[in-house]
Coordinates of C-alpha atoms in Angstrom, one line a residue:
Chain H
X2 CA -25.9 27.4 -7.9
X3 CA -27.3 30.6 -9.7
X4 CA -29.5 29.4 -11.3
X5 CA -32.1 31.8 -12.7
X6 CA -35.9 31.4 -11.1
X7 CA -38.4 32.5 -13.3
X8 CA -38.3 31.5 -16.9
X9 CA -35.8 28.5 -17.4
X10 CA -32.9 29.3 -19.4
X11 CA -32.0 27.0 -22.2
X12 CA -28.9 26.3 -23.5
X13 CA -27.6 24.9 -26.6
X14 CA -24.6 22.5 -26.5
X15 CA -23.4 21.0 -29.6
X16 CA -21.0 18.0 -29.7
X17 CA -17.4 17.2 -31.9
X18 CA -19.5 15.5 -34.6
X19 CA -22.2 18.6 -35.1
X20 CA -24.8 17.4 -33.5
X21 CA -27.0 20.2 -31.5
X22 CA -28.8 19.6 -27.9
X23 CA -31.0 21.6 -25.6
X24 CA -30.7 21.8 -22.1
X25 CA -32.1 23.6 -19.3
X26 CA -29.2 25.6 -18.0
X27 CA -30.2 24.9 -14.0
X28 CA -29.3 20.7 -15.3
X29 CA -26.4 22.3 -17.9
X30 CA -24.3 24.2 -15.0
X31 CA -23.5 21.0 -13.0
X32 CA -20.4 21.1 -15.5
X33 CA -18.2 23.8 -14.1
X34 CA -16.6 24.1 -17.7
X35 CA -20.2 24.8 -19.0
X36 CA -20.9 26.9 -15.6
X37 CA -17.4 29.2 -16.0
X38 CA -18.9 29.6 -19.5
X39 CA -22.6 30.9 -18.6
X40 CA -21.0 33.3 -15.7
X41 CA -18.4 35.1 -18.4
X42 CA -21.2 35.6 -20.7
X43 CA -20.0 33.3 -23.6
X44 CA -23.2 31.2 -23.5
X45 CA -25.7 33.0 -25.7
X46 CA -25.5 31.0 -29.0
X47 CA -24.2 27.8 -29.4
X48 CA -22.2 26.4 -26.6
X49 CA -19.7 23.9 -28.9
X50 CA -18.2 20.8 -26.6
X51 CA -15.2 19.8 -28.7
X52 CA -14.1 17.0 -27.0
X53 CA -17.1 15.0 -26.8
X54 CA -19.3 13.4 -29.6
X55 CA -23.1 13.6 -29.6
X56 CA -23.5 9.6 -28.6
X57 CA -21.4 10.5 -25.1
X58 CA -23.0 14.1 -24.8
X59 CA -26.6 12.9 -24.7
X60 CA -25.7 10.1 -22.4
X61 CA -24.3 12.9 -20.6
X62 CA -27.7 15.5 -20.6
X63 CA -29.3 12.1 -19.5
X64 CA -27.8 12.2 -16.5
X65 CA -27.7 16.2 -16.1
X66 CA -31.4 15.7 -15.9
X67 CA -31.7 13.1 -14.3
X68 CA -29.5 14.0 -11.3
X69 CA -30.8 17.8 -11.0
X70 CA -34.1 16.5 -10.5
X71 CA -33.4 15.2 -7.5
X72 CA -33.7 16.9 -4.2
X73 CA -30.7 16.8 -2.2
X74 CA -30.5 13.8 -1.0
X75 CA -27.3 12.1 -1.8
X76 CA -28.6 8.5 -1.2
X77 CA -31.3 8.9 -4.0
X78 CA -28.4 10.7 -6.0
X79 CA -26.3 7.7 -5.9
X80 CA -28.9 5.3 -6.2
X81 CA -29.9 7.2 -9.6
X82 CA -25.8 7.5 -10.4
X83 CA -25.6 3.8 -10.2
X84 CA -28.5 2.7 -12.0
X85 CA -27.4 5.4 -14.7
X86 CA -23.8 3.6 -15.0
X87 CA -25.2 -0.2 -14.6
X88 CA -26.0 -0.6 -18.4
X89 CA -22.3 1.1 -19.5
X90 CA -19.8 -0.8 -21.4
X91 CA -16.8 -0.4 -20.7
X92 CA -15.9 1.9 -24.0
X93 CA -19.0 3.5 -22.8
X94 CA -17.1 4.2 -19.3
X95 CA -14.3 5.7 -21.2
X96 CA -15.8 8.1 -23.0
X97 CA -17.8 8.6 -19.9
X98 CA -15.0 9.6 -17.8
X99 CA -13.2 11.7 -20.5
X100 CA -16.2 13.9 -21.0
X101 CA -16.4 14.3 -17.1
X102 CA -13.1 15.5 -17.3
X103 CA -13.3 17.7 -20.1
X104 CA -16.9 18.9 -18.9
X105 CA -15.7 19.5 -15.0
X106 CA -18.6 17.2 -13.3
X107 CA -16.9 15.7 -10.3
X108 CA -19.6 13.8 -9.3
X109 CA -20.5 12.5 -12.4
X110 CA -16.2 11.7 -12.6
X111 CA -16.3 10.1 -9.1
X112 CA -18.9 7.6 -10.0
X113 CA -17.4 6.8 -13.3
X114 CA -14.0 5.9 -12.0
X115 CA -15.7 3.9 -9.4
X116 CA -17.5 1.8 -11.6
X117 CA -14.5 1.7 -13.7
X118 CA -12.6 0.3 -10.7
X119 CA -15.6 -2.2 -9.8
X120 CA -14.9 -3.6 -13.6
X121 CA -11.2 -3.8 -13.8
X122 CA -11.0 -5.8 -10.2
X123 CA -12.8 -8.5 -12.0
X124 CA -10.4 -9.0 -15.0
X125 CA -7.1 -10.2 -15.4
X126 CA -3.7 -8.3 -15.6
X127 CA -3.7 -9.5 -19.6
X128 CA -7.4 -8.3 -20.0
X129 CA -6.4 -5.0 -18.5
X130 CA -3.1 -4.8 -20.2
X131 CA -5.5 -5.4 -23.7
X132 CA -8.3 -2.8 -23.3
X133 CA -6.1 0.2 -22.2
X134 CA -3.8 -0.7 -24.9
X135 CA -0.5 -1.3 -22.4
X136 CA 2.8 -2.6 -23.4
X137 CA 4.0 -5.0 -21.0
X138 CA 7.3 -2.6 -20.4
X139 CA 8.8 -4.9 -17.2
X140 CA 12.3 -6.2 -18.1
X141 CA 11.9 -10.2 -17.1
X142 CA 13.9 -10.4 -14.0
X143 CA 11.3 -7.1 -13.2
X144 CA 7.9 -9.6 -14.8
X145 CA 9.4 -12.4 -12.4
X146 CA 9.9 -10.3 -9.3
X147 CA 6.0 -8.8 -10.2
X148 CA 4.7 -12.7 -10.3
X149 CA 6.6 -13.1 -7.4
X150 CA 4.4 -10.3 -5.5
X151 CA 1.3 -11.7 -7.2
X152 CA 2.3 -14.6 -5.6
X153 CA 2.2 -13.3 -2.3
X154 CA -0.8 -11.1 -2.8
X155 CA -3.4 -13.9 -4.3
X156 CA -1.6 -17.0 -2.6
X157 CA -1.7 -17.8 1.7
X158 CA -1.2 -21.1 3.3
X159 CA -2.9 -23.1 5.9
X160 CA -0.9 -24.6 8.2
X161 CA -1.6 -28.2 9.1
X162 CA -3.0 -27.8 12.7
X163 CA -3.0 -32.3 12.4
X164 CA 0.6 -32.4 14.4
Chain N
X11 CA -12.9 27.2 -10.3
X12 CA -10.7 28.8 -12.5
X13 CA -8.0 27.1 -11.6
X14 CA -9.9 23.5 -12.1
X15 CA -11.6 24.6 -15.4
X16 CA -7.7 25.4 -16.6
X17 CA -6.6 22.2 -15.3
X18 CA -9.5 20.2 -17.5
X19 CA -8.6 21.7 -20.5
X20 CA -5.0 21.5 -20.0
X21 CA -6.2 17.6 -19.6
X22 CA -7.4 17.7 -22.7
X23 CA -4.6 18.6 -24.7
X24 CA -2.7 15.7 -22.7
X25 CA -5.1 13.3 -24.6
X26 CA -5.8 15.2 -27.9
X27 CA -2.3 16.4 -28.8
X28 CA 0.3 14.9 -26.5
X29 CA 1.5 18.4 -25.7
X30 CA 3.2 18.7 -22.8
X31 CA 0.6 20.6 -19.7
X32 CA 3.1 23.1 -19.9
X33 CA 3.0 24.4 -23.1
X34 CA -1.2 23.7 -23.3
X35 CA -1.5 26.0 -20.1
X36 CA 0.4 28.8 -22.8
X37 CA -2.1 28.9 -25.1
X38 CA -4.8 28.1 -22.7
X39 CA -4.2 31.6 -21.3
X40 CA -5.4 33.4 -24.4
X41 CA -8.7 31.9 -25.4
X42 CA -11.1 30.0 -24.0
X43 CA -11.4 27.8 -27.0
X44 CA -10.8 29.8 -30.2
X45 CA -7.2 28.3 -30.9
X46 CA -8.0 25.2 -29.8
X47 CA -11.0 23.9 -32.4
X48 CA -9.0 23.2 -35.1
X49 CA -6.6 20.5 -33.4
X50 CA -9.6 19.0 -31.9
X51 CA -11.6 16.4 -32.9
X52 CA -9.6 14.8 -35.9
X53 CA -7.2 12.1 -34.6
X54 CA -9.4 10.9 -31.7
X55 CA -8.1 6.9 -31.2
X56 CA -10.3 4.4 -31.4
X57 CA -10.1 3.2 -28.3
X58 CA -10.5 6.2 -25.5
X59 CA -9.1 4.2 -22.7
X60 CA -5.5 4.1 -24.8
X61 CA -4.8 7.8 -24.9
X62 CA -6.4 8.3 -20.9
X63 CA -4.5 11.3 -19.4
X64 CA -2.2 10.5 -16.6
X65 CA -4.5 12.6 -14.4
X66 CA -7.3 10.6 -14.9
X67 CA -5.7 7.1 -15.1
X68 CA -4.3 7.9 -11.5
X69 CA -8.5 8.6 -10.7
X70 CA -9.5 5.7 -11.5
X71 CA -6.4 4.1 -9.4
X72 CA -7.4 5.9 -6.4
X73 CA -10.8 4.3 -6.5
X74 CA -9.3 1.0 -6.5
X75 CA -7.0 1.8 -3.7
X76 CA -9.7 3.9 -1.8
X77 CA -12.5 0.8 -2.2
X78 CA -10.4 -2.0 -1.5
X79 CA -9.0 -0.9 1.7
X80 CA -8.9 -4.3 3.1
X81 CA -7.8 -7.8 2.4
X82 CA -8.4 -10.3 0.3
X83 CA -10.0 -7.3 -1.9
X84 CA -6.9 -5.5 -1.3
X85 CA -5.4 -7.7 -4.0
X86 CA -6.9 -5.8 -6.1
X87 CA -4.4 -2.9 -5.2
X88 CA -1.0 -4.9 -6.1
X89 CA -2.6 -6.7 -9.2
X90 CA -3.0 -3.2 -10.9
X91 CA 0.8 -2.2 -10.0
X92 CA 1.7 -5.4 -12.0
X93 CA -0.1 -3.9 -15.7
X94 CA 3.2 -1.6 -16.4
X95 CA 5.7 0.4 -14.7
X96 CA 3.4 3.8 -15.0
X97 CA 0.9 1.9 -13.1
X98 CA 3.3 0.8 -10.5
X99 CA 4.8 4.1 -10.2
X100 CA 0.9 5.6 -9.6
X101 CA -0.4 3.0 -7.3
X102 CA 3.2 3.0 -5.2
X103 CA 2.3 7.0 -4.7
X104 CA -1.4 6.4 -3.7
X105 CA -0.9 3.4 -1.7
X106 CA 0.5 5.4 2.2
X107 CA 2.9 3.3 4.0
X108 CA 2.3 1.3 7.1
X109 CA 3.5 3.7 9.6
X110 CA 0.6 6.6 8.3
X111 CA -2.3 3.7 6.6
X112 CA -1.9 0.9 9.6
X113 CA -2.2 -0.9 6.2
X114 CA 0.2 -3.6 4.8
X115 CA -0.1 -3.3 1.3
X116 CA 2.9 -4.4 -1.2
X117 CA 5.3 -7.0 0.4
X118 CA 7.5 -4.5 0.7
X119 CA 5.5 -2.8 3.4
X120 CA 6.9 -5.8 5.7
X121 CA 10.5 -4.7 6.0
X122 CA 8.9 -1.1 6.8
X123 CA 7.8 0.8 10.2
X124 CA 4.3 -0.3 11.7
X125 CA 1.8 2.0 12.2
X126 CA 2.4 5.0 15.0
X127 CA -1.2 4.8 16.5
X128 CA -2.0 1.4 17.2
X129 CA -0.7 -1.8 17.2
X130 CA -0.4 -3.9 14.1
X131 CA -2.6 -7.3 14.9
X132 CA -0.8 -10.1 13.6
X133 CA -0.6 -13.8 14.4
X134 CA 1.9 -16.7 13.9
X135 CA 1.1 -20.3 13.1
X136 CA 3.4 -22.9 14.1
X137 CA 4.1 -26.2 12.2
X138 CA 6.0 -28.7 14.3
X139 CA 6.8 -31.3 12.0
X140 CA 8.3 -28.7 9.4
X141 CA 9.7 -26.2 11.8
X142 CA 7.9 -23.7 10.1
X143 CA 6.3 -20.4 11.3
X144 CA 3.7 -18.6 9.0
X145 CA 3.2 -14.7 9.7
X146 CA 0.0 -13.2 9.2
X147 CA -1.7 -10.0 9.7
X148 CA -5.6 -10.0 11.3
X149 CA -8.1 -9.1 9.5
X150 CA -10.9 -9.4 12.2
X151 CA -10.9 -9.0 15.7
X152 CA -10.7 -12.7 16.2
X153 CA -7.5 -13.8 17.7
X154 CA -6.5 -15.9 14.7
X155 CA -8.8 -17.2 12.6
X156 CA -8.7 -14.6 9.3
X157 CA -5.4 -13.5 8.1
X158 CA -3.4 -12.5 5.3
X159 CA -0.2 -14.5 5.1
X160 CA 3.7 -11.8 5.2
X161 CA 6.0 -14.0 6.0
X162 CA 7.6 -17.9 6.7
X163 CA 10.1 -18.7 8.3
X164 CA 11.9 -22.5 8.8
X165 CA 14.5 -23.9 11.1
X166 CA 17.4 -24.8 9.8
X167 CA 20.2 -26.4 12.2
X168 CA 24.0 -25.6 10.8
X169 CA 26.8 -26.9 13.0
X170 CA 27.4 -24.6 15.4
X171 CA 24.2 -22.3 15.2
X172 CA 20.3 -22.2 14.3
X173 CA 18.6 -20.5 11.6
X174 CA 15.7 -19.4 10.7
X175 CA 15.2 -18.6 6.9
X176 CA 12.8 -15.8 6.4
X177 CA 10.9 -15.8 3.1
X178 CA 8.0 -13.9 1.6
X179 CA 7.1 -17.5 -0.1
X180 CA 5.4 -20.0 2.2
X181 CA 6.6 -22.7 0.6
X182 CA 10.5 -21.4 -0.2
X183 CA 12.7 -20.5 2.6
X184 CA 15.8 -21.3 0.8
X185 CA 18.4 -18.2 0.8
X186 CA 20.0 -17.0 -2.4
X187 CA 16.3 -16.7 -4.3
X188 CA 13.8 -13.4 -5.1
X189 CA 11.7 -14.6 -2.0
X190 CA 15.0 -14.5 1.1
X191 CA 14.3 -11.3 3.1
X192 CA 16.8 -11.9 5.8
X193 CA 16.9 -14.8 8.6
X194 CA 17.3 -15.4 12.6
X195 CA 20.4 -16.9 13.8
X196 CA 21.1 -18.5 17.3
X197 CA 23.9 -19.3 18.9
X198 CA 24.6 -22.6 19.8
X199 CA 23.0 -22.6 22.8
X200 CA 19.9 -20.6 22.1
X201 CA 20.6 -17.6 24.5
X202 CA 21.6 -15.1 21.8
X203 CA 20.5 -14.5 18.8
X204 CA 21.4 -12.0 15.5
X205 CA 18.8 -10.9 12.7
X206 CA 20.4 -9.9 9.4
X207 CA 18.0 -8.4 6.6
X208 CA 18.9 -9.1 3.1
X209 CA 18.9 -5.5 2.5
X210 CA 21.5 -3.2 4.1
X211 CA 19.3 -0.6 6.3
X212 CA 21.5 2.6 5.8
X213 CA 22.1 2.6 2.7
X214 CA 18.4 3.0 2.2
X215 CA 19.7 6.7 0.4
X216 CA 22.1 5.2 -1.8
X217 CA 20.0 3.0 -2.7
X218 CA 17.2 6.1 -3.8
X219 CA 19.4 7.6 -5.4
X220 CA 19.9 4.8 -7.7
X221 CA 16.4 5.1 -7.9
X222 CA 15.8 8.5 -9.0
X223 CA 18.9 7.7 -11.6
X224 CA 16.9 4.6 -12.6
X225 CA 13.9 6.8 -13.0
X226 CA 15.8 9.2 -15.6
X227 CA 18.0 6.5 -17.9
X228 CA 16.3 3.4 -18.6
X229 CA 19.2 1.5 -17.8
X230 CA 18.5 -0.4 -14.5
X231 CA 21.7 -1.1 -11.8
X232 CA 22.6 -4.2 -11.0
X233 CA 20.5 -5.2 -7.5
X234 CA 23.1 -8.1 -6.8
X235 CA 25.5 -5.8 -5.5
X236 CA 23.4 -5.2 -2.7
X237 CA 22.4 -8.9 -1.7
X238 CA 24.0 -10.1 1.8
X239 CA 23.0 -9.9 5.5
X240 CA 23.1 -6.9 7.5
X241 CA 23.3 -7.6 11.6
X242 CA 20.0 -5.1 12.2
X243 CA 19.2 -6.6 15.7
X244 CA 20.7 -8.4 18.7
X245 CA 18.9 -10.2 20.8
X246 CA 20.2 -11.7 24.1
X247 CA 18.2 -13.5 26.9
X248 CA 18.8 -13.6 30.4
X249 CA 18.3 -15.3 33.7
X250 CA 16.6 -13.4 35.9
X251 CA 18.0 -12.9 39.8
X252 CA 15.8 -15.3 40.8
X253 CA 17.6 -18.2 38.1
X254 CA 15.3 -20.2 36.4
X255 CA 12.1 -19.5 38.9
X256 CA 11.5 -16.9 37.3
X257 CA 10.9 -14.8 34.1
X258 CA 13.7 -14.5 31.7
X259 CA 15.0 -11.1 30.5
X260 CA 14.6 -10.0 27.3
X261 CA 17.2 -7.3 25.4
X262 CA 17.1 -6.3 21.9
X263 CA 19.6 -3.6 20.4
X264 CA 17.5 -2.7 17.4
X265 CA 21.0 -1.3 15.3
X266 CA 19.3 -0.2 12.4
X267 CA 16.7 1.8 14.4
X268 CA 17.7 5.1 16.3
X269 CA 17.0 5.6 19.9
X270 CA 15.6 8.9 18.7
X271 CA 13.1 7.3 16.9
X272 CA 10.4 6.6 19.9
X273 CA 10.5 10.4 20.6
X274 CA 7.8 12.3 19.6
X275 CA 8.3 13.1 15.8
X276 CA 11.0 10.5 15.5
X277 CA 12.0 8.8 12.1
X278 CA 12.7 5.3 11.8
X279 CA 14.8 4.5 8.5
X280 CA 12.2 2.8 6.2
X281 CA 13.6 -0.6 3.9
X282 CA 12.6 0.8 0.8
X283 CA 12.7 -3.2 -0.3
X284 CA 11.9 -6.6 0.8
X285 CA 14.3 -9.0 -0.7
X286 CA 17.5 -7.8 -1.7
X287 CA 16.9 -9.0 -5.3
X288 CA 14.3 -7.0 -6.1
X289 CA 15.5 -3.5 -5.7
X290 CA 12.4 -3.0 -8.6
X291 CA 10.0 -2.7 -5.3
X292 CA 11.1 0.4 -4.1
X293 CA 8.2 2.5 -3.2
X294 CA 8.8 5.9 -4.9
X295 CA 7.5 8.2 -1.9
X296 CA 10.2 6.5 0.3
X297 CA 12.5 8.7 -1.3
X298 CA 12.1 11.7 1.1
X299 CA 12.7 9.2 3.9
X300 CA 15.8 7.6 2.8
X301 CA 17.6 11.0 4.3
X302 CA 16.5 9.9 7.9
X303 CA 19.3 7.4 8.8
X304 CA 20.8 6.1 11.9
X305 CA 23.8 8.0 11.9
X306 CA 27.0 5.8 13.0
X307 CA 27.3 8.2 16.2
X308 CA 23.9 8.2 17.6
X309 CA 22.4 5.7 19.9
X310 CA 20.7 2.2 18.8
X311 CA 17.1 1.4 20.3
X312 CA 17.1 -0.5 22.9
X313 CA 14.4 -2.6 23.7
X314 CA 13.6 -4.9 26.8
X315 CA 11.1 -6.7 28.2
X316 CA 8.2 -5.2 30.7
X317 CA 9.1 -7.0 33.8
X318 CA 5.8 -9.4 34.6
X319 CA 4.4 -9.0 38.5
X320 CA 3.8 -11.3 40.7
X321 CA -0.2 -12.4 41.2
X322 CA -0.3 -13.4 44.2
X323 CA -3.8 -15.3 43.9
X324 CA -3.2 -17.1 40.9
X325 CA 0.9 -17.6 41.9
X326 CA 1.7 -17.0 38.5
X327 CA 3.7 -14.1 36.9
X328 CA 1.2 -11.5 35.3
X329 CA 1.3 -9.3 32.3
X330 CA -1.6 -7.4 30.7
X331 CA -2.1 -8.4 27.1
X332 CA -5.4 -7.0 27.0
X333 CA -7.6 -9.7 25.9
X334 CA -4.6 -10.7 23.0
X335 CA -2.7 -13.3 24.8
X336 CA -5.4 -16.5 26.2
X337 CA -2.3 -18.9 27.2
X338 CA 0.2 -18.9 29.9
X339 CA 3.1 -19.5 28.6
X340 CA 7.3 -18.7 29.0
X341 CA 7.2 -17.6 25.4
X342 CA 4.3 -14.6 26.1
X343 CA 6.5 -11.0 26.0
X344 CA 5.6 -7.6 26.1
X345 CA 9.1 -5.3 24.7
X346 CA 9.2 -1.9 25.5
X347 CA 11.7 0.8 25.3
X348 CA 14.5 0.9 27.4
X349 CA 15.6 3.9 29.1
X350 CA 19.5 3.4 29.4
X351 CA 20.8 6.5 28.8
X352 CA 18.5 9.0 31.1
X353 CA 15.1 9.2 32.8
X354 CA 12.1 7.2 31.5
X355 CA 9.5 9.0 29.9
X356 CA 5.6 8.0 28.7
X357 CA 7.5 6.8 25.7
X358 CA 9.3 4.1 27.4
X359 CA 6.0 2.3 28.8
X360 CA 4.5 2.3 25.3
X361 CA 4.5 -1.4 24.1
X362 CA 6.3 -1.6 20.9
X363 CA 5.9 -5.4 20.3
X364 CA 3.3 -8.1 22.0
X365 CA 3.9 -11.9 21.5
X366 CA 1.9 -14.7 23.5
X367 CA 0.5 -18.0 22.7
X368 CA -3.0 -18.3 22.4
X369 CA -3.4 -22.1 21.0
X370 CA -1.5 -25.0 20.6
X371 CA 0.5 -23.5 18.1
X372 CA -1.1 -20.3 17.4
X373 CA 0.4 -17.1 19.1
X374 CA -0.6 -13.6 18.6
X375 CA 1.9 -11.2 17.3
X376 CA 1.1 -7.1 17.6
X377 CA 3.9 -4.6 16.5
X378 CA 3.9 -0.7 16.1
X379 CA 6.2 1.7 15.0
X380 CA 9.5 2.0 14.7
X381 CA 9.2 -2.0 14.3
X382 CA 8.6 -3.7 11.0
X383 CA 6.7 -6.9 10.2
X384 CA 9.9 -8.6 9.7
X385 CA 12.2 -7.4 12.8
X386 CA 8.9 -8.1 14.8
X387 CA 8.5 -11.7 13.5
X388 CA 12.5 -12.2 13.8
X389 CA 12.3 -10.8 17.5
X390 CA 9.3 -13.7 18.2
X391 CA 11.0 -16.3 16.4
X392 CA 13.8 -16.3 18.8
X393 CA 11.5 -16.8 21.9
X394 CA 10.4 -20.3 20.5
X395 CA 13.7 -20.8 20.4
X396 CA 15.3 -19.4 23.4
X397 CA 16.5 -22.4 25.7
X398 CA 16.6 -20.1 28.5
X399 CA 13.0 -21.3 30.4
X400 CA 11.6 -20.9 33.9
X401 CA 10.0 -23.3 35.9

C-alpha cells in the first residue's frame, strides 16, 4: 500500500444521493477504484462514488475502518468480516456486493458473495426465483426434466437390508 | 489494476444502462467518469439483486459451488441450476466434470469419464426380494455406510434374455420415461452380456452442435429422435483352463471407448447427457470434447480381468483390493487394460474398475477414468449375474 506516514491524508467521498464522507485515505485505498484514483492525482477535492448511495457507502467506510485497523492477521480479518455481514439483510447484501464491485474491494466482494451463498442455500428455488426477480424461462418438458434432477439430487433410498 | 478497475466500471454500465461491455469499454477509454455522471444514478431498480451483472451473479455462484464441494450440501449446487436457464448455463461452466473434480455433480456426470487420479469410491446395495441394485458414491472412507445414491437398476427376465433396467430414479426402472439411462442385457445363459446406453456415444458432436444452434434460436430440437440403445460394451465371461476350479475370465470390449484413451493424454468421448430424453442436460463445456470420438477405424478398449494368484497358505485365489473388498467371493474383480495389440505398458496394470463384496449384499464398487458411473455399474451388474462360477 502507499500509504503516506506522517500526517494522515483524508479523503472525501461523496455518494449518488449527495451525501459527503471523510475517510482516512490509508482505510479509503483498500478500493482499487478509489486507489487508481489517488495514484493519477484526481483525488484532491471531492471524490464522487456514483454508483453507490450514502446508506451503502457508510456501511462501506464501516468496514474500511474497521478492517484496516487490523494487523495482518487474516483470522482476526475474517472474524471482523463476518461479524460485519452477520446483521445484513439480504437487500443489504445486494447493495453490498454491487458497491464491492463498483468500488474494486475483493475482499470485501469475496465475503459478500459468500454470505450471499450461505443465504440462498437455505431458501427454496421459488424464494430465489422471487427476490432476484427471475422468470421461470424452462419450457415444461425442460421444468419436468429439472424436477426430475431435483429428484435425484435431494432424494436417496435405503435399501431394505430385512431380506 | 488497470485492467480490473476498467472491468468494474464496464460492470457498471452492465447494470446501470444495459449497454453492451463492448460499447461501455468505448467510452470508458476517454474519461474516467466525466461522461458517465449523467446516466448514472436515475433509473436505479428497486430491487439491486434484479439488474445484478452477469459477472457478479456468476460470483456469487462460484461460492456456492466452491463451499459446497461435497454431498448432501452439494445439493445446493444443482438446486441453483434449476432457478432459470442463465443460471444453469453458469453453474454447468463452474461445476468441472468428473474426470478433472473426482466430483459427481449433475446426474449427467454419471454417463461421463471418472476421475484420471484416483479411483471413484462407490458402493452397490443389493435387494434380493426386488432384484434391485442401488449405486452410490462414498462420501467417507467407510466401506458403505454414507453415500449419495446415481443409479438403480432391476432385473427383468424376457424370454430369451435378462435385463437390467438402469434408471436415475430409485424407484422407476421402467424404459421409455425421463429417468431410462440405458440397461444390461444377458444372454440366456448368463455368459455374455451387452450394455446399450440410451444415448448414442458418437454422436456426442452432433448432438453439440444442436446445442450451440439451440443456444442461438430459441427453438429447441426434438430429443426423441435420439432415444434408443446404443451396444457401448460387450462383456463375455469365460472358463478358465482349469474349468470351473478356478477363476472365471473376465473380457469387456468397451466400443464406445478408444484404446487410445488409457495412454497418457488420451480422451475418452464424454455423454454429454444421462437419459436420452433430456438432451436439456447437456453440460455446455462438453462442447470442446464432443470433437474427441472413437473413430470407426481405431481400436475399442479392451478390458480384462487381473488374473487372481494362488495363496498357497490360505488355498484361496488372491487379489489385492487394498483394504476395499472384506469378502471372498466369485463376484470380487479387478479389470484392467488389456494389451492385445502390442507390449504392455504401466498403463495396462492400472486398475480401471474394482468390484467385491463386502456384506451380505453390500459390494464396493471403485471406477476411474476412461470409465463412467454407468458403464462401471453395468460392467458389475453382470457379475451377479454371470452363471459361470468356480468351486
Amino acid at each position: 500500500m502507499a500509504a503516506e506516514t506522517g500526517t494522515p491524508t483524508t479523503l472525501t467521498l461523496k455518494s449518488n444521493d449527495d451525501e459527503l464522507f471523510s475517510v482516512a485515505e490509508s482505510a479509503a485505498i483498500l478500493s482499487v477504484t478509489i486507489r487508481n484514483m489517488v495514484e493519477d492525482g484526481c483525488a484532491g477535492g471531492v471524490i464522487p462514488l456514483d454508483n453507490v448511495d450514502g446508506k451503502t457507502l457508510a456501511s462501506v467506510i464501516t468496514y474500511m475502518n474497521g478492517i484496516s485497523a487490523i494487523p495482518a492477521d487474516e483470522e482476526k480479518k475474517k472474524s471482523y468480516r463476518d461479524k460485519f455481514l452477520s446483521d445484513k439483510d439480504f437487500e443489504t447484501l445486494a447493495d453490498m456486493v454491487l458497491a464491492a464491485n463498483y468500488l474494486n474491494m475483493s475482499c470485501l466482494m469475496d465475503a459478500v458473495s459468500a454470505k450471499i451463498a450461505q443465504v440462498m442455500e437455505k431458501k427454496s428455488v421459488g424464494w430465489v426465483r422471487r427476490k432476484f426477480g427471475i422468470e421461470n424461462d424452462y419450457t415444461p418438458e425442460e421444468e419436468a426434466a429439472v424436477k426430475e434432477e431435483h429428484k435425484w439430487t435431494f432424494e436417496g433410498v435405503e435399501t431394505d437390508d430385512d431380506n | 489494476m488497470i485492467k480490473l478497475g476498467l472491468k468494474s466500471r464496464s460492470r457498471r454500465v452492465v447494470q446501470e444502462s444495459f449497454m453492451d461491455v463492448e460499447k461501455s469499454k468505448i467510452c470508458l477509454g476517454k474519461s474516467k467518469n466525466k461522461n458517465r455522471r449523467e446516466e448514472i444514478g436515475e433509473n436505479r431498480s428497486d430491487s439491486c439483486w434484479e439488474s445484478l451483472p452477469t459477472e457478479l451473479l456468476r460470483e456469487i455462484l462460484m461460492k456456492v459451488e466452491e463451499s459446497e464441494s461435497n454431498w448432501p450440501a452439494r445439493k445446493h449446487v444443482v438446486a441453483c441450476a434449476g432457478v432459470c436457464k442463465s443460471w444453469r448455463e453458469v453453474m454447468k461452466e463452474v461445476v468441472e466434470r468428473p474426470e478433472v473434480s473426482g466430483k459427481i455433480t449433475f446426474p449427467a456426470a454419471v454417463k461421463q469419464p471418472g476421475p484420471r487420479e484416483s479411483l471413484m469410491q462407490c458402493f452397490i446395495k443389493r435387494n434380493r426380494t426386488t432384484h434391485t441394485y442401488y449405486l452410490y458414491v462414498s462420501l467417507s472412507q467407510a466401506l458403505a455406510d454414507d453415500g449419495k445414491f446415481l443409479l438403480a437398476a432391476r432385473k427383468c427376465w424376457r424370454t430369451t434374455c435378462t435385463d437390467y433396467m438402469i434408471s436415475i430414479r430409485a424407484d422407476d426402472m421402467s424404459k421409455g420415461t425421463d429417468t431410462y439411462v440405458g440397461k444390461l442385457r444377458s444372454n440366456f445363459v448368463g455368459t455374455k452380456f451387452v450394455v446399450y446406453d440410451g444415448v448414442p456415444p458418437h454422436s456426442a458432436a452432433k448432438m453439440a452442435k444442436s446445442w450451440s444452434t439451440r443456444m442461438v434460436g430459441s427453438k429447441q430440437i426434438s430429443p426423441k429422435l435420439l432415444t434408443g440403445n446404443y451396444a457401448v460394451a460387450h462383456i463375455s465371461y469365460e472358463l478358465n483352463v482349469l474349468g470351473a476350479r478356478g477363476p472365471r475370465r473376465m473380457h469387456c470390449i468397451m466400443n464406445a471407448i478408444p484404446s487410445s484413451a488409457i495412454k497418457p493424454g488420451g480422451t475418452a468421448p464424454t455423454s454429454l447427457d444421462y437419459s436420452p430424453t433430456n438432451p436439456f442436460f447437456r453440460t455446455k463445456s462438453d462442447k470442446s470434447l464432443a470433437i474427441h470420438l472413437n473413430s470407426q477405424q481405431e481400436d475399442s478398449l479392451i478390458l480384462r480381468n487381473k488374473s487372481p494368484r494362488w495363496h498357497e497358505q490360505l488355498q484361496c485365489w488372491c487379489l489385492n483390493f487394498h483394504g476395499r473388498v472384506t469378502a471372498a467371493s466369485v463376484k470380487n474383480f479387478q479389470l484392467v487394460a488389456s494389451s492385445e495389440n502390442g507390449a504392455p505398458g504401466p498403463e495396462h496394470d492400472k486398475v480401471i474398475l474394482q468390484f467385491g463384496k463386502v456384506g451380505k449384499d453390500v459390494f464396493t464398487m471403485d471406477y476411474r477414468f476412461p470409465l463412467s458411473a454407468f458403464q462401471a455399474f453395468a460392467i458389475c451388474l453382470s457379475s451377479f449375474d454371470t452363471k459361470i462360477a468356480c468351486e
